[in-house]
Coordinates of C-alpha atoms and ligand atoms in Angstrom, one line a residue:
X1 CA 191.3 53.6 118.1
X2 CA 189.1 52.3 121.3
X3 CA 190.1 54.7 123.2
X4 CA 189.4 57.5 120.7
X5 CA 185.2 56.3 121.0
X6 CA 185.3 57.4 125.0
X7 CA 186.6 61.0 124.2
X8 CA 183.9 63.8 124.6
X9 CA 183.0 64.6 120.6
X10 CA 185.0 67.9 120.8
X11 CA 188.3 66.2 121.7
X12 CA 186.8 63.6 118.6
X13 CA 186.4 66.8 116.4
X14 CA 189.9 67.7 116.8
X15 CA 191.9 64.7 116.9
X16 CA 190.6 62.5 114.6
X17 CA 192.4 63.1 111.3
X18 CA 193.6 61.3 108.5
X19 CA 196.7 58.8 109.2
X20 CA 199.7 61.0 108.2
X21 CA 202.1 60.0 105.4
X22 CA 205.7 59.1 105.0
X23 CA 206.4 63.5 105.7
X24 CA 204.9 62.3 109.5
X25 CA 203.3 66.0 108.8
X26 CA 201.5 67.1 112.0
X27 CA 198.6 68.7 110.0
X28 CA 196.5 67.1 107.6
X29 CA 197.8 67.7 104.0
X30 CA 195.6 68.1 101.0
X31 CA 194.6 65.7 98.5
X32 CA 193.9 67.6 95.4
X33 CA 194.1 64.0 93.5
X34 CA 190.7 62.8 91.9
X35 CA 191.5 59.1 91.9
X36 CA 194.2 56.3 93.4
X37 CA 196.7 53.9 92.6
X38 CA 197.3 50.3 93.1
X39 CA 200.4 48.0 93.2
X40 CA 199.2 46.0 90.9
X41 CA 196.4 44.3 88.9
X42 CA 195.6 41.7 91.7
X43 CA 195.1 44.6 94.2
X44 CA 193.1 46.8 91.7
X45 CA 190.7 43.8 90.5
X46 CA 190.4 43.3 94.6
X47 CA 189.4 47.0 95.5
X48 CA 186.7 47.3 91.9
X49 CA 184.9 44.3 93.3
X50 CA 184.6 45.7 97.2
X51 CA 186.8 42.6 98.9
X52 CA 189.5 45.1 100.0
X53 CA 188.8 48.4 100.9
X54 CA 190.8 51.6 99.2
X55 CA 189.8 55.1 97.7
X56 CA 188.8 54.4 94.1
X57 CA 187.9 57.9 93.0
X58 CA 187.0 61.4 94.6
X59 CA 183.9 61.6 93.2
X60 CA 183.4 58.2 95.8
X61 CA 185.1 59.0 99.1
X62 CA 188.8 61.0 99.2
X63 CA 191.1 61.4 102.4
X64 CA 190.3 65.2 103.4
X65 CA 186.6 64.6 102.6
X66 CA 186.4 61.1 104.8
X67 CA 188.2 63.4 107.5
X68 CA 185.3 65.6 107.8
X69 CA 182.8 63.4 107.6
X70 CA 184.3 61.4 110.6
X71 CA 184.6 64.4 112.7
X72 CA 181.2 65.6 111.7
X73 CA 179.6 61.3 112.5
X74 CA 181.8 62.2 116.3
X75 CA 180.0 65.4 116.6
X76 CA 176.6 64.1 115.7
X77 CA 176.9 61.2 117.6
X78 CA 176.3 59.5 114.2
X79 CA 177.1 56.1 112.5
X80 CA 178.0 57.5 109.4
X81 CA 177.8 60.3 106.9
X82 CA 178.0 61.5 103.3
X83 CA 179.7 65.0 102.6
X84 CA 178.4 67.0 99.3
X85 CA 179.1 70.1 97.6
X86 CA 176.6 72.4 99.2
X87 CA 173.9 72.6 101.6
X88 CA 171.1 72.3 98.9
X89 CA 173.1 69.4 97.4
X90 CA 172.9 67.5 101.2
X91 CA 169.0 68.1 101.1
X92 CA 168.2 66.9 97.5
X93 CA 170.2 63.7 98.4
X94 CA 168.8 63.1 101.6
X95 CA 165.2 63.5 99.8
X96 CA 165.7 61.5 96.4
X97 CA 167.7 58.3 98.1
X98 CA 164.5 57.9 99.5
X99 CA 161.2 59.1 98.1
X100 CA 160.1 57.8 94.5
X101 CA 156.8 58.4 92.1
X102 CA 153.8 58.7 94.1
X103 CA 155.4 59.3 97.3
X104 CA 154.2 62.0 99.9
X105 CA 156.5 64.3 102.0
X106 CA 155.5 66.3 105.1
X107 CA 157.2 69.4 105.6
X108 CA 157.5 72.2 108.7
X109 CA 156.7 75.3 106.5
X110 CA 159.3 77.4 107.6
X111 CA 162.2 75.9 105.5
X112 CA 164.9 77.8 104.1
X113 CA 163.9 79.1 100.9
X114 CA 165.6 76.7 97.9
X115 CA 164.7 73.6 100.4
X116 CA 160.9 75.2 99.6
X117 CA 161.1 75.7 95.8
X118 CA 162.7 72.1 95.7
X119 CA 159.5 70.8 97.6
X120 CA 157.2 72.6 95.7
X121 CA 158.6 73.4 92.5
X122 CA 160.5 70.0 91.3
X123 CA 159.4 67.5 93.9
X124 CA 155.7 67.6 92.3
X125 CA 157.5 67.4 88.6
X126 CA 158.7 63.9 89.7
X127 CA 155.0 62.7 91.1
X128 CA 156.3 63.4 94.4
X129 CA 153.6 64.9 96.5
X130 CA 154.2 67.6 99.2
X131 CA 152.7 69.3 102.5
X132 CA 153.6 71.9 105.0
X133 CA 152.7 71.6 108.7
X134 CA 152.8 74.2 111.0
X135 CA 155.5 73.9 113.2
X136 CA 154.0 76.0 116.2
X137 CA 151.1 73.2 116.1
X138 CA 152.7 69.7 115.8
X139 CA 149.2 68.3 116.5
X140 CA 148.3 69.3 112.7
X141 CA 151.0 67.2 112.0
X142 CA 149.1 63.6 112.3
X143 CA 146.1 64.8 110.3
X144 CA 148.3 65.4 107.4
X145 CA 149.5 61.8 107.2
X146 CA 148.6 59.8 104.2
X147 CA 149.1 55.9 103.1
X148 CA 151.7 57.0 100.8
X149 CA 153.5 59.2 103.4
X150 CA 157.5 57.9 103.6
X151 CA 159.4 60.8 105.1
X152 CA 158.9 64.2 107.7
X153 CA 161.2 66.7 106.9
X154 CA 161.9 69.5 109.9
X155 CA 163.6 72.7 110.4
X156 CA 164.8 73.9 114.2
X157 CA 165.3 77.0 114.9
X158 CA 163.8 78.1 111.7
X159 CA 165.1 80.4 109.2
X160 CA 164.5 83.4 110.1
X161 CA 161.6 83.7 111.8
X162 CA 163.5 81.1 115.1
X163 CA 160.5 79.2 115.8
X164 CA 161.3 75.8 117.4
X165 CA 159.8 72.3 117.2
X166 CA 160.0 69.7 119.6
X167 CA 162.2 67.3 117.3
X168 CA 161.5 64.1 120.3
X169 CA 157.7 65.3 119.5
X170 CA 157.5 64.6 116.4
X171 CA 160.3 61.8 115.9
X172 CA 157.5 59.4 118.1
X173 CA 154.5 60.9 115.7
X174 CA 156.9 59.6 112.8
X175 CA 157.9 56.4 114.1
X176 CA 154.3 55.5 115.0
X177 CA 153.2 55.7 111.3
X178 CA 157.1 54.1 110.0
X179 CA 158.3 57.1 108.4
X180 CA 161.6 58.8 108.2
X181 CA 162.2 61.9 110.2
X182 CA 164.9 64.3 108.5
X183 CA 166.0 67.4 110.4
X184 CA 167.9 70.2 108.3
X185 CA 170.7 71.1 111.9
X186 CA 172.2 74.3 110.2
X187 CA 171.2 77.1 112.8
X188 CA 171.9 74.7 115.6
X189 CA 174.7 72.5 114.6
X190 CA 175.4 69.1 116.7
X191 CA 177.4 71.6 119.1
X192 CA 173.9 72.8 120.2
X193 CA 171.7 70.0 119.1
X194 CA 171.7 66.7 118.5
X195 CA 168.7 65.6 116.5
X196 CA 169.7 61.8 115.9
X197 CA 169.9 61.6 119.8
X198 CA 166.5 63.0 120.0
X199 CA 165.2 60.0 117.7
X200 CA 165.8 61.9 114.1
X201 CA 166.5 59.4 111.2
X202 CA 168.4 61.9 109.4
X203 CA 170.5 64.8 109.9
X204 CA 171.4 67.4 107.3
X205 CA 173.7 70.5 107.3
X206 CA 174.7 73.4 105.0
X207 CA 178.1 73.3 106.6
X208 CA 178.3 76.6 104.5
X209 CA 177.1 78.3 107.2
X210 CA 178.8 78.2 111.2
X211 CA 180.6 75.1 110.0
X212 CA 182.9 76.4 107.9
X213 CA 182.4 80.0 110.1
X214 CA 184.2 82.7 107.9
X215 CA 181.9 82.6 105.1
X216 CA 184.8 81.6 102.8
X217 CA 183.1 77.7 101.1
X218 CA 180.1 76.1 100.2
X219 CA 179.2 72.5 101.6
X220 CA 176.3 69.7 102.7
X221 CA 176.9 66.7 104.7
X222 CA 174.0 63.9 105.6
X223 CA 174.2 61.8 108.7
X224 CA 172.4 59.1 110.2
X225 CA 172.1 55.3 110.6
X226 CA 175.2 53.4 108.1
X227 CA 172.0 51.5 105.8
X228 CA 170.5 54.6 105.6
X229 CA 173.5 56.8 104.7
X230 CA 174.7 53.8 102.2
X231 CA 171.3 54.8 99.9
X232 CA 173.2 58.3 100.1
X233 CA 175.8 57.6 98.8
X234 CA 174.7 55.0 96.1
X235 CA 172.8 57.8 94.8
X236 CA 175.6 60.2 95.2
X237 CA 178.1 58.4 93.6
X238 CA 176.3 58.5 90.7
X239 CA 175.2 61.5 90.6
X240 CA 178.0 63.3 91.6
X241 CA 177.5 66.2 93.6
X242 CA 180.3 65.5 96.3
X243 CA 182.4 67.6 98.0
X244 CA 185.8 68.8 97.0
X245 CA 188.9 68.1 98.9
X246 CA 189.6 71.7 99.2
X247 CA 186.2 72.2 101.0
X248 CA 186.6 69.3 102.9
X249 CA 190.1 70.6 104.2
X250 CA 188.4 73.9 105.2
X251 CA 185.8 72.5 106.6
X252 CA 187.5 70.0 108.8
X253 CA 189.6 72.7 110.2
X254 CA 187.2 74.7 110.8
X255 CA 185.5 71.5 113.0
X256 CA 188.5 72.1 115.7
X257 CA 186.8 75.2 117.1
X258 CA 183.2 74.6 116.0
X259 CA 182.5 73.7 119.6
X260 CA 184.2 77.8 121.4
X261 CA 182.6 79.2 118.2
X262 CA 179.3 78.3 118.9
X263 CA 179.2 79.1 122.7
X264 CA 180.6 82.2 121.7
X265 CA 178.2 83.0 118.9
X266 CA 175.6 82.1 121.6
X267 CA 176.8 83.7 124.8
X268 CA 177.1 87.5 122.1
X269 CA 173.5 86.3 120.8
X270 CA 171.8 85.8 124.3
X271 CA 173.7 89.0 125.2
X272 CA 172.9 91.2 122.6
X273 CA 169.4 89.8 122.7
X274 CA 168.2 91.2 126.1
X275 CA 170.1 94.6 125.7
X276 CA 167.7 95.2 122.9
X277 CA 165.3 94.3 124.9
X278 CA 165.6 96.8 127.1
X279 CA 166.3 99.5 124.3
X280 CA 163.6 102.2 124.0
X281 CA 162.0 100.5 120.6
X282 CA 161.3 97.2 122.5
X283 CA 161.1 97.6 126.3
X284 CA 156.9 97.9 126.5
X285 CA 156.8 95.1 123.8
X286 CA 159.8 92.9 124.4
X287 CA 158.3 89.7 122.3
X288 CA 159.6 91.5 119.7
X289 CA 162.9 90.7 120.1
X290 CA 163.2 86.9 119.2
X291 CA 165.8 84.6 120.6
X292 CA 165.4 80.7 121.5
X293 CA 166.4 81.5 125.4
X294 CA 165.0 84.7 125.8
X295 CA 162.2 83.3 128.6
X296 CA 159.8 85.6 125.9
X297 CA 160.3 83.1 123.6
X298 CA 156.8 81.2 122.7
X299 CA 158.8 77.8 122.7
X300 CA 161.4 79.3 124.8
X301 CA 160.8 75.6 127.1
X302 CA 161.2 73.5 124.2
X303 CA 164.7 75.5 123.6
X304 CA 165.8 74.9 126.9
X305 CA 165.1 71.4 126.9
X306 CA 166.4 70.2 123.0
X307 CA 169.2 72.7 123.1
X308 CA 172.6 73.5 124.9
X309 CA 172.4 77.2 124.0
X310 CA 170.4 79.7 121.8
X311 CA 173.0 79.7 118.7
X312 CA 174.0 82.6 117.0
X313 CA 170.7 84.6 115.1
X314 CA 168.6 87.3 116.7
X315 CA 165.6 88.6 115.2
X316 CA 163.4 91.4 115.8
X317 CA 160.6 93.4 114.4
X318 CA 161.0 97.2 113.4
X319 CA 157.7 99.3 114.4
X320 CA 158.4 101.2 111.1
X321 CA 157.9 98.4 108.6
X322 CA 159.3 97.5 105.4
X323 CA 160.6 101.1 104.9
X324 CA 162.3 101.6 108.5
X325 CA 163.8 97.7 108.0
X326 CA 165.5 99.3 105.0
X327 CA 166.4 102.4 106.4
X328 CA 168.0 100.3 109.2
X329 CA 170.1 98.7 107.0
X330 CA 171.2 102.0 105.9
X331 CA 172.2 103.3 108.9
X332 CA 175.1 100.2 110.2
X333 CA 178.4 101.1 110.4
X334 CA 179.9 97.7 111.2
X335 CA 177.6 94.8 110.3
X336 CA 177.6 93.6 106.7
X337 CA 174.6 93.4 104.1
X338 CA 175.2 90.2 103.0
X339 CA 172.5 87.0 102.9
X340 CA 175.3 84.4 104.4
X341 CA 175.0 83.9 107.8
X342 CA 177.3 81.9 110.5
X343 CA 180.2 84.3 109.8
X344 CA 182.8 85.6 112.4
X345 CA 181.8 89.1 111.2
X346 CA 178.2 90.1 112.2
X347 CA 175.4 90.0 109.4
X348 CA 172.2 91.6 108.9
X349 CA 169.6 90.9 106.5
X350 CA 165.7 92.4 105.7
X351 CA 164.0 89.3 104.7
X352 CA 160.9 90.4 103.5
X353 CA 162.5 92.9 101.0
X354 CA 165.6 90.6 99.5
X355 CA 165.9 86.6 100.7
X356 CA 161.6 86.3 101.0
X357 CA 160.7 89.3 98.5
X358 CA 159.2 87.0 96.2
X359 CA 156.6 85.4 98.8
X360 CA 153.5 87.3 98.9
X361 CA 153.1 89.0 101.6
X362 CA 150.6 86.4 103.5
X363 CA 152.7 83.2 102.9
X364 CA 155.2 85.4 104.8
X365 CA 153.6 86.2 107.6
X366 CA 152.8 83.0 107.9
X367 CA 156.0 81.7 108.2
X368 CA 156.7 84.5 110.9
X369 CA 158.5 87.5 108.9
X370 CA 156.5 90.7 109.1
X371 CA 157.7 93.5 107.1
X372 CA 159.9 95.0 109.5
X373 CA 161.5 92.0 110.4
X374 CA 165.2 92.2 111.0
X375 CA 167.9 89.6 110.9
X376 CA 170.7 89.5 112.5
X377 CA 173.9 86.7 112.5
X378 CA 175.9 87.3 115.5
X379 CA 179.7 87.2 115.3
X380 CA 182.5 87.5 117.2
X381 CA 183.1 90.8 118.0
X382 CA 183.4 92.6 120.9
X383 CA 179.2 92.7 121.9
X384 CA 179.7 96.2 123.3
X385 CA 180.6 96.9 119.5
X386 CA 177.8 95.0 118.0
X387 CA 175.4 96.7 120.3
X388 CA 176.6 100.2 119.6
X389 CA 176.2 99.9 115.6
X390 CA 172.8 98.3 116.2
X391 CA 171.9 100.6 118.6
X392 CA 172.6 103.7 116.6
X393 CA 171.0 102.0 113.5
X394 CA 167.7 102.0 115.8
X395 CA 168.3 105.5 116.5
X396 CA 168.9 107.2 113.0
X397 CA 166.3 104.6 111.2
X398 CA 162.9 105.6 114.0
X399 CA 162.5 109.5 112.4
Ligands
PLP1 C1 171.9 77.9 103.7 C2 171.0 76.9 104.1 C3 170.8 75.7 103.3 C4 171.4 75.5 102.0 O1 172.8 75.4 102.1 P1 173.8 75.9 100.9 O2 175.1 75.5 101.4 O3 173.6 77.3 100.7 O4 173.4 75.1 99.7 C5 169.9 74.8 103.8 N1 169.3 74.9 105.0 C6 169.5 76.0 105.8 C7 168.7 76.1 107.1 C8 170.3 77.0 105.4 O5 170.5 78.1 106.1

């Protein structure tokens, strides 16, 4: 097992896996078992009263799930981890093992939209009290800081407007007034950045997203520091919204090539980023095209400096508005309509008229998404091919 601790955390992702049964199987098989047995009543009494260790129940901890969080705690470069049923599932847990009545959260305010309506719908119902900062001026971020402040919750790149915030920034702002800093890691995943590295407290991931890759299950994980996680999963435990072991077996396999899918993602992002760049539409006003490591970026050196590569969305902004972002959705060939995103296939979605409809119109602009803001999730195919239906798109949509 020593050994195992110096390998780089992409060898980690791959070959840590669950000890293999009496079949010596070379893959991991699937426990579809909700609880465990014992030898006998000694053994049992032992494992209900935590002196010997042993999976009690899958509602607790289960084989394939442990898996995945372990490869996920290499990848992070984390002590431990708790796996849940969904994205949202990871958030609310990392939020309500922590906060109680009376509390005060900080939030960037471009957050992916359930995390919002759980801020500022339901966390106010429970006397917990909320506020956004804006993540393009961290400096607001100290003014904001109350007494009753416990937690600072942060979202890099956001969704979808691909702002970035310096996570080191704002982890010394949180640790000078002794509050927890939670980063939500989806866009980036720990194969681009490593927040808990950067000083996070707290790492969380829809691992429905590039994690699992082919848009196929639904899943959350939290990560960070073991007392920390151990509130997690007290709550967890009881509350019940863990993963299944079918998700978990997914999940973990898709870990073994989370590390090429990324850089891939990336290198067609990056790619397909400064072609349309230099298309017609953009070339006199290229800041319309938005990518992390396009050097037009605002926080383009923050990017460089927090992240290995520019992960896997593009944005840009349609001269034409809300009706030209539709009628370019109208025109693809290729890309899905679909509001998933970190699939092999590429996606692309019209915010302001479907995932951000229900803002008005100046809470989304400020949050960065303009009417004819497009988004796209960039997948594995041939970039030639991605170009060419985007391209064309452009083309048929300007008239
Ligand atoms: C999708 C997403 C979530 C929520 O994850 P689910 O798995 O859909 O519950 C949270 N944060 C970000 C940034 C996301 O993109």
């Amino acid at each position: 097992m020593s050994d195992q601790q110096h390998w780089h955390p992409q060898t980690r992702a791959i070959r840590i896996q669950h000890p293999t049964t009496d079949a010596r199987e070379h893959s991991v098989p699937l426990f579809l078992t909700s609880s465990f047995c014992y030898p006998d009543a000694e053994t049992m009494r032992a494992v209900f009263a935590d002196e010997q260790e042993a999976y009690i129940y899958s509602r607790f901890s289960n084989p394939n799930v442990d898996e995945f969080v372990q490869r996920m705690c290499a990848l992070e470069e984390a002590e431990d981890g708790f796996a849940t049923a969904s994205g949202m599932s990871a958030v609310f847990a990392s939020i309500m093992a922590f906060l109680k009545q009376g509390d005060h959260l900080l939030s960037s305010a471009a957050i992916f939209g359930s995390t919002h309506t759980l801020f500022s719908k339901y966390l106010p119902k429970w006397g917990i009290s909320y506020d956004e900062f804006d993540m393009r001026h961290p400096e607001q971020l100290e003014k904001l800081i109350r007494p009753e402040t416990r937690m600072i919750f942060l979202e890099t790149p956001s969704n979808p407007g691909l702002d970035i915030i310096d996570i080191k920034q704002v982890a010394e702002i949180a640790h000078a007034h002794g509050l927890l800093l939670n980063v939500d890691n989806c866009f980036a995943t720990p194969v681009l950045q490593k927040p808990l590295l950067l000083g996070a407290d707290l790492v969380v991931h829809s691992a429905t997203k590039w994690i699992d890759g082919q848009g196929r299950v639904l899943g959350g994980i939290v990560l960070g520091k073991k007392e920390l996680i151990q509130e997690v999963y007290l709550l967890c435990r009881t509350m019940g919204p863990s993963l299944s072991p079918f998700n978990a077996w997914m999940l973990s396999r898709s870990l073994e090539t989370l590390h090429l899918r990324m850089m891939q993602h990336s290198a067609n992002a990056l790619e397909l980023a400064r072609r349309l760049q230099q298309h017609p539409v953009f070339r006199n006003q290229p800041e319309k095209v938005k990518y992390p490591f396009l050097e037009t970026h605002p926080q383009y050196a923050i990017a460089r400096k927090q992240m290995r590569a520019g992960g896997g969305i593009v944005c840009f902004e349609l001269p034409g508005g809300l009706e030209q972002g539709q009628r370019f959705l109208n025109e693809l060939q290729m890309l899905s309509l679909t509001a998933n995103l970190g699939d092999t296939r590429s996606i692309a979605s019209h915010p302001a008229s479907t995932t951000h409809a229900k803002l008005t119109e100046e809470e989304r602009l400020a949050v960065g998404i303009t009417p004819g803001l497009i988004r796209i999730s960039v997948g594995l195919e041939h970039v030639d091919d991605i170009y060419a239906d985007i391209e064309q798109a452009l083309r048929k949509s300007a008239g």
